[in-house]
Coordinates of C-alpha atoms in Angstrom, one line a residue:
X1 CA -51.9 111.7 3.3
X2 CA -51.6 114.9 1.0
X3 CA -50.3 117.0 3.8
X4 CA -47.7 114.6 4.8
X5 CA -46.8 114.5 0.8
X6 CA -46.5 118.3 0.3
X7 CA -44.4 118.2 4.3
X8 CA -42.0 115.8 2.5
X9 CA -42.3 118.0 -0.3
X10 CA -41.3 121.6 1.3
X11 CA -38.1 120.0 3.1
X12 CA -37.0 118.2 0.0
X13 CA -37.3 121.8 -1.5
X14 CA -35.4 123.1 1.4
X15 CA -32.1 120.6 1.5
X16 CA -31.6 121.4 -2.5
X17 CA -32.0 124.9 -2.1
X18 CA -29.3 124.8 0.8
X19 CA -27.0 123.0 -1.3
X20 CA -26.3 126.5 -2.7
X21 CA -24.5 127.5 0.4
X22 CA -20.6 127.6 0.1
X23 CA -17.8 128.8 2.5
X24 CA -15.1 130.1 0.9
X25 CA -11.3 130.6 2.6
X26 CA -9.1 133.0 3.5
X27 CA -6.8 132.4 0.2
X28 CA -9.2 131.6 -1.5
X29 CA -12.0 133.0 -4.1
X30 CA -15.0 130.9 -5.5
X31 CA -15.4 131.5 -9.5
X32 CA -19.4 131.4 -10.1
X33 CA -20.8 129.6 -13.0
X34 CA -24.1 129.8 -14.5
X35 CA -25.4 127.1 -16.4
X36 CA -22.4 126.2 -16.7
X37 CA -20.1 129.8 -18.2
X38 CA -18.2 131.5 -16.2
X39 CA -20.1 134.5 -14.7
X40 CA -18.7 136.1 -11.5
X41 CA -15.7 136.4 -8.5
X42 CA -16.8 135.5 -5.2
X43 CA -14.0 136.9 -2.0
X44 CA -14.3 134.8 1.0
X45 CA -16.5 134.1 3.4
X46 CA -20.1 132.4 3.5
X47 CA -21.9 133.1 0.5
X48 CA -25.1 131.2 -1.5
X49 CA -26.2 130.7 -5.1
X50 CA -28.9 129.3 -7.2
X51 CA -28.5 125.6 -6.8
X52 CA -26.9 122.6 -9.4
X53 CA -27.6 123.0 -12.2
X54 CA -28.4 127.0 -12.2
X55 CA -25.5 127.8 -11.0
X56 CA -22.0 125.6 -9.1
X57 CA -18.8 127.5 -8.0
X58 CA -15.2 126.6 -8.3
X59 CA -12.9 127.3 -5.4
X60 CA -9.0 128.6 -6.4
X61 CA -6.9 128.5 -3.9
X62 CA -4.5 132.1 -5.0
X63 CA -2.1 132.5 -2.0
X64 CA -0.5 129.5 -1.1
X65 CA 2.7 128.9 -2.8
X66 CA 2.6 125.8 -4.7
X67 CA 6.0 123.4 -5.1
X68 CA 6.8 121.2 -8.2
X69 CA 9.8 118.8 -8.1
X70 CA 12.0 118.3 -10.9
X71 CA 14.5 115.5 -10.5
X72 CA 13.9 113.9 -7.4
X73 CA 10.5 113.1 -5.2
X74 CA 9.5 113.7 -1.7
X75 CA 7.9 111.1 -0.1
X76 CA 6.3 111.8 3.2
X77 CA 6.5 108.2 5.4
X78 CA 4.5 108.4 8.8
X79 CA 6.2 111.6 10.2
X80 CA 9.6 111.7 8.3
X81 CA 10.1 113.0 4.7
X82 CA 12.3 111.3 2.4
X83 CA 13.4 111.9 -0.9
X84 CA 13.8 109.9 -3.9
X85 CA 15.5 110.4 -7.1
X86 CA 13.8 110.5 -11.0
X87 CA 17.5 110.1 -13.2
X88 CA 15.4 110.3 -16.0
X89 CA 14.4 114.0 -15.0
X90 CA 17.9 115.0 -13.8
X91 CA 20.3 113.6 -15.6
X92 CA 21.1 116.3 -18.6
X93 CA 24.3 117.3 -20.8
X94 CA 26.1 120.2 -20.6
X95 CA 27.8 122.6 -23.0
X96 CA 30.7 120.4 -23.2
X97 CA 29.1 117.1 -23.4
X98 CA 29.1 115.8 -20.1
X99 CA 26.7 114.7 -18.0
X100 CA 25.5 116.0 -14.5
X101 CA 22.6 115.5 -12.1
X102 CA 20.3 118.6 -12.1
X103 CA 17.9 118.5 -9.1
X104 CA 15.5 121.7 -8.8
X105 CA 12.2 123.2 -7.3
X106 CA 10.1 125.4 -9.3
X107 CA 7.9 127.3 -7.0
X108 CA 4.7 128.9 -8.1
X109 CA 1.1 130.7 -7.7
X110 CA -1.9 131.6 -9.2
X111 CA -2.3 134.9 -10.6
X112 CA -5.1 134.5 -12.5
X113 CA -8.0 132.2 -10.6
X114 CA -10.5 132.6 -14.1
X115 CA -7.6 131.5 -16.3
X116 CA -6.2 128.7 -14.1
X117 CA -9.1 127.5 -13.0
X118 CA -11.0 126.9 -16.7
X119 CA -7.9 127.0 -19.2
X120 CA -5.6 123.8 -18.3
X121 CA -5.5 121.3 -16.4
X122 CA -2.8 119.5 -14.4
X123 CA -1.0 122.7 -13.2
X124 CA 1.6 120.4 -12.0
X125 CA 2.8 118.5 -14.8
X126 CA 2.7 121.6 -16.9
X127 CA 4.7 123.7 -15.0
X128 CA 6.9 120.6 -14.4
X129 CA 7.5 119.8 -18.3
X130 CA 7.8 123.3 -19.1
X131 CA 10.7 124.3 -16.5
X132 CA 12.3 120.9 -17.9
X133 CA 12.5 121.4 -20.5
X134 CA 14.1 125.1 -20.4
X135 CA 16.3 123.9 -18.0
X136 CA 18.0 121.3 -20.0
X137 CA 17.9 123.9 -22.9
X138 CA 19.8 126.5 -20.3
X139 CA 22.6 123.8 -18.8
X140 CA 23.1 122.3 -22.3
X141 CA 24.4 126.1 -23.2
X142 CA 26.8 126.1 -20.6
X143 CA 30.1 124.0 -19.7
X144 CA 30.1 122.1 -16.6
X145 CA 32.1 124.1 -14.2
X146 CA 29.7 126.9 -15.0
X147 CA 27.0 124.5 -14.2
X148 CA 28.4 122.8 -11.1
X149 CA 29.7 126.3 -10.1
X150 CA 29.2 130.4 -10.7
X151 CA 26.3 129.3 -13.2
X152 CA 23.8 127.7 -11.0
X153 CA 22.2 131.1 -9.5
X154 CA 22.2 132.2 -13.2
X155 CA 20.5 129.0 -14.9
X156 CA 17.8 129.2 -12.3
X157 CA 17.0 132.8 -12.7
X158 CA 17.2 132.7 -16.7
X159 CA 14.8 129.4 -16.7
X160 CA 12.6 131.0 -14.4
X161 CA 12.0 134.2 -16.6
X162 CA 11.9 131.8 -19.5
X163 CA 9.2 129.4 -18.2
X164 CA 7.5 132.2 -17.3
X165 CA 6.9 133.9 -20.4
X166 CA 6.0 130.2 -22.0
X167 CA 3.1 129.5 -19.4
X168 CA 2.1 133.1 -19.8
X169 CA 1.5 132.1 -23.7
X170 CA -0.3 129.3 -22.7
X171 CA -2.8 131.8 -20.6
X172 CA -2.2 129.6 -17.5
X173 CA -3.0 132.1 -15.0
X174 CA 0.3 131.4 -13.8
X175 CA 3.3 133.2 -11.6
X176 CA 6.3 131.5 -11.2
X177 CA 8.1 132.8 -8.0
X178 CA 11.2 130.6 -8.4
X179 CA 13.6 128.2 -9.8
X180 CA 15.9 126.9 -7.3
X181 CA 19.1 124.6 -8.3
X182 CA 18.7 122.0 -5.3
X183 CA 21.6 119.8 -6.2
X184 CA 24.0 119.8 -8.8
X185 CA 26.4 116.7 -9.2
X186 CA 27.7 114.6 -11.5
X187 CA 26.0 111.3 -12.3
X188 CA 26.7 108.5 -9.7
X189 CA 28.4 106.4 -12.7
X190 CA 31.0 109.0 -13.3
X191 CA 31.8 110.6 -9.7
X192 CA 35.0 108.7 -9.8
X193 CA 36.2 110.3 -13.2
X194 CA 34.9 113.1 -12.5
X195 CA 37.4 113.9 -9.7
X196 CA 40.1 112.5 -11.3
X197 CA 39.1 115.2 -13.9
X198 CA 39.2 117.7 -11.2
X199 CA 42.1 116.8 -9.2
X200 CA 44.2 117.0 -12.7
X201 CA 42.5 120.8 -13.6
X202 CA 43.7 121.8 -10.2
X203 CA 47.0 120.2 -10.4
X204 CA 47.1 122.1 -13.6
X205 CA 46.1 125.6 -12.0
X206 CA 48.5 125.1 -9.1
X207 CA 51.5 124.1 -11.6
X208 CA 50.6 127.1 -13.9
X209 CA 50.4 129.6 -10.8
X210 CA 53.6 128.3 -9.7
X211 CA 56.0 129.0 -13.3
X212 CA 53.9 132.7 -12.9
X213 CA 55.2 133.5 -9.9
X214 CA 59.1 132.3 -11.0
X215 CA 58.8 134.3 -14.1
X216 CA 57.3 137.1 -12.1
X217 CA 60.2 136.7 -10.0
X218 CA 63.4 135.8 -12.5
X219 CA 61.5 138.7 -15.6
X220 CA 62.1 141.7 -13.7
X221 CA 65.8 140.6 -12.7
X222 CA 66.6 139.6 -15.6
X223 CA 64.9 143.0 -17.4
X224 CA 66.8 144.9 -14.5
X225 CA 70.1 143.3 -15.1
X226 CA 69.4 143.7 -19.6
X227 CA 68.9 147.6 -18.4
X228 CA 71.9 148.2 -16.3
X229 CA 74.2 146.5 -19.1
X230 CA 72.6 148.5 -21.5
X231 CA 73.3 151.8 -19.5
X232 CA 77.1 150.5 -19.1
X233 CA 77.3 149.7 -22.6
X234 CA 75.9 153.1 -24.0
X235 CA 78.1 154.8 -21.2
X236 CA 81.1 153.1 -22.4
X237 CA 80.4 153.8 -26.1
X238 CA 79.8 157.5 -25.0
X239 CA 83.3 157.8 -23.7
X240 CA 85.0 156.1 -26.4
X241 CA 83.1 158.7 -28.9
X242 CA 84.3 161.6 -26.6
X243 CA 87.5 160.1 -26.6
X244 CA 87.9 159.8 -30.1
X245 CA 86.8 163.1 -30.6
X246 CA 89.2 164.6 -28.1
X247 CA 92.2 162.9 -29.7
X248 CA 91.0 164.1 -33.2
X249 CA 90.8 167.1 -32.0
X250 CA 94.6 166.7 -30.7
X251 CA 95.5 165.8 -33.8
X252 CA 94.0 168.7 -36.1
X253 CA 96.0 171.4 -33.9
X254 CA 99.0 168.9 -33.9
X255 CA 98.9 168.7 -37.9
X256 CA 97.8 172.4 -37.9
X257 CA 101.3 173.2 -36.1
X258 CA 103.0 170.5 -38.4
X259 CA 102.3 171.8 -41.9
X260 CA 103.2 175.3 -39.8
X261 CA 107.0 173.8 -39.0
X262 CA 107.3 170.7 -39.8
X263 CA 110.7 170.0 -37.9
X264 CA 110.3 171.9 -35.3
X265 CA 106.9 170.0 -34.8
X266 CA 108.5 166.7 -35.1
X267 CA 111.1 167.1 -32.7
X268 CA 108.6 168.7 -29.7
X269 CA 106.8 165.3 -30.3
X270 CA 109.3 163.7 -30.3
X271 CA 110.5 165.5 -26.8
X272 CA 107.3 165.1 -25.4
X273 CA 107.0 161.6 -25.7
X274 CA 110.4 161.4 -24.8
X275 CA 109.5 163.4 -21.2
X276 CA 106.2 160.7 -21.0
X277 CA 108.7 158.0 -21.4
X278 CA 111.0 159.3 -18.9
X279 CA 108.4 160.4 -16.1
X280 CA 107.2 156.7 -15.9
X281 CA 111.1 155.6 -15.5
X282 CA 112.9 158.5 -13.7
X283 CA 115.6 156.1 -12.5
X284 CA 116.4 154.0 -15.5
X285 CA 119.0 154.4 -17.7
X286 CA 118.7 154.0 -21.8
X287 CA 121.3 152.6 -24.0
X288 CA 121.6 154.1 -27.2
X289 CA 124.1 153.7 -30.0
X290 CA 124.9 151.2 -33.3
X291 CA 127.1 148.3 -33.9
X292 CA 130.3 150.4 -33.2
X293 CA 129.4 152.7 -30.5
X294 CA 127.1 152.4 -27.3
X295 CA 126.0 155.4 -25.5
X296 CA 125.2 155.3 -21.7
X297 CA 123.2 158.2 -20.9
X298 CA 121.7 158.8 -17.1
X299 CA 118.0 159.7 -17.2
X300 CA 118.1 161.8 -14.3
X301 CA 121.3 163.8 -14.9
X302 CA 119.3 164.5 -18.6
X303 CA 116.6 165.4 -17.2
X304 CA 118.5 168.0 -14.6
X305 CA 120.2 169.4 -17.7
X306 CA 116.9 170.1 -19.8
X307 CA 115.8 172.1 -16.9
X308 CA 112.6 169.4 -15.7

């Protein structure tokens, strides 16, 4: 009876020291406790330690990428994935007080096995509340065009530096790879306004782009057309100055020769307008005389007798 007792004994001894045999994976490393504080970093492979409660292991998985969904759900049905949406997650307001449907994936892994493994729990929910969070803080600084447009790439880089930096306070052991913007709409409610929003901005653009491109069109005639009549006007007014000069000038030596001989001065005017007079109307004949006499006198017979 005592040797079958002691029999029963040794392989009792034997199973719970085998319970101190652990694989561990490929992307994986087993954190070591004993009695119960962290002590050491196992790498993978087959590997054995004193049994519960000397010593346990933990195992962190630190290479597979890990997924967190913010806004909607995938729900995996027999062999096909569908996807189901959380408004209370993605519905947020924008810069300019509107609302649109914000649907991202936050993509992570573990950098830190010792820290993630014994400093939080959940990994999930506080990576999930965290980018939340900062995301609503990042679209609520922005407008909605920003946010439906150009600003997506940006929002999702900016949260992603953010939440890291807040999970590295926390000492989560943490690395967040990416913030992707899935979708980015407006709210089912307000589609219908929202395009009637939209349709009027772009009627708006398209009207604006159109009176540019008449006044780039009718400002450079009309500035062409201003300059030309300005040219005319300063050459006309240039000319009229000259001319005025000119007959000043006439006029000096004129009254120069007058106060010289004044009679002898008169009468060469006089003869000199008489000889414009006549070269315009060689043919004519001038009638000249008072209220008892008339004079007939031939233009062209005076004219051969002053020797022109």
């Amino acid at each position: 009876m005592g040797k079958y007792v002691w029999i029963v004994l040794f392989i009792a001894v034997g199973i719970y020291m085998l319970t101190g045999v652990y694989q561990v994976g490929p992307s994986e490393v087993a954190l070591i406790k004993t009695f119960g504080k962290f002590s050491s970093v196992v790498q993978p492979g087959i590997h054995y330690h004193l049994p519960y409660p000397f010593q346990s292991h933990v195992i962190v998985d630190i290479s597979t990428v890990r997924k967190v969904e913010i806004g909607f759900r995938s729900i995996q049905r027999g062999g096909r994935i569908t996807y189901q949406s959380v408004s209370q997650e993605a519905i947020m307001i924008t810069g300019d007080n509107n609302l649109v449907s914000v649907e991202a994936v936050v993509q992570y892994r573990v950098k830190d096995p010792v820290a993630y493994a014994f400093n939080i729990t959940e990994a999930d929910s506080i990576v999930r509340f965290t980018t939340e969070s900062v995301l609503r803080e990042k679209v609520a600084m922005r407008n909605i065009d920003d946010v439906l447009t150009i600003g997506r790439d940006e929002i999702g880089l900016e949260t992603a530096k953010m939440v890291q930096k807040i999970l590295d306070s926390y000492n989560c052991g943490i690395k967040v790879e990416n913030v992707y913007l899935q979708e980015v709409v407006p709210p089912d409610p307000v589609v219908d306004a929202f395009d009637d929003v939209n349709n009027a901005r772009q009627d708006k653009e398209r009207l604006i782009n159109e009176a540019r491109k008449y006044a780039n069109d009718i400002v450079p005639k009309a500035q062409g057309q201003a300059q030309e009549i300005l040219r005319q006007a300063e050459a006309y007014a240039q000319e009229v100055y000259l001319k005025a000069l000119g007959e000043a000038e006439r006029f000096n030596r004129i009254l120069k020769e007058y106060t010289k001989a004044p009679d002898i001065t008169r009468k060469r005017m006089l003869l000199d307008a008489l000889q414009s007079i006549l070269e315009k109307n060689k043919d004519k004949v001038i009638f000249i005389g008072d209220a008892d006499s008339l004079n007939v006198l031939n233009i062209s017979e005076l004219l051969k007798e002053m020797g022109k």
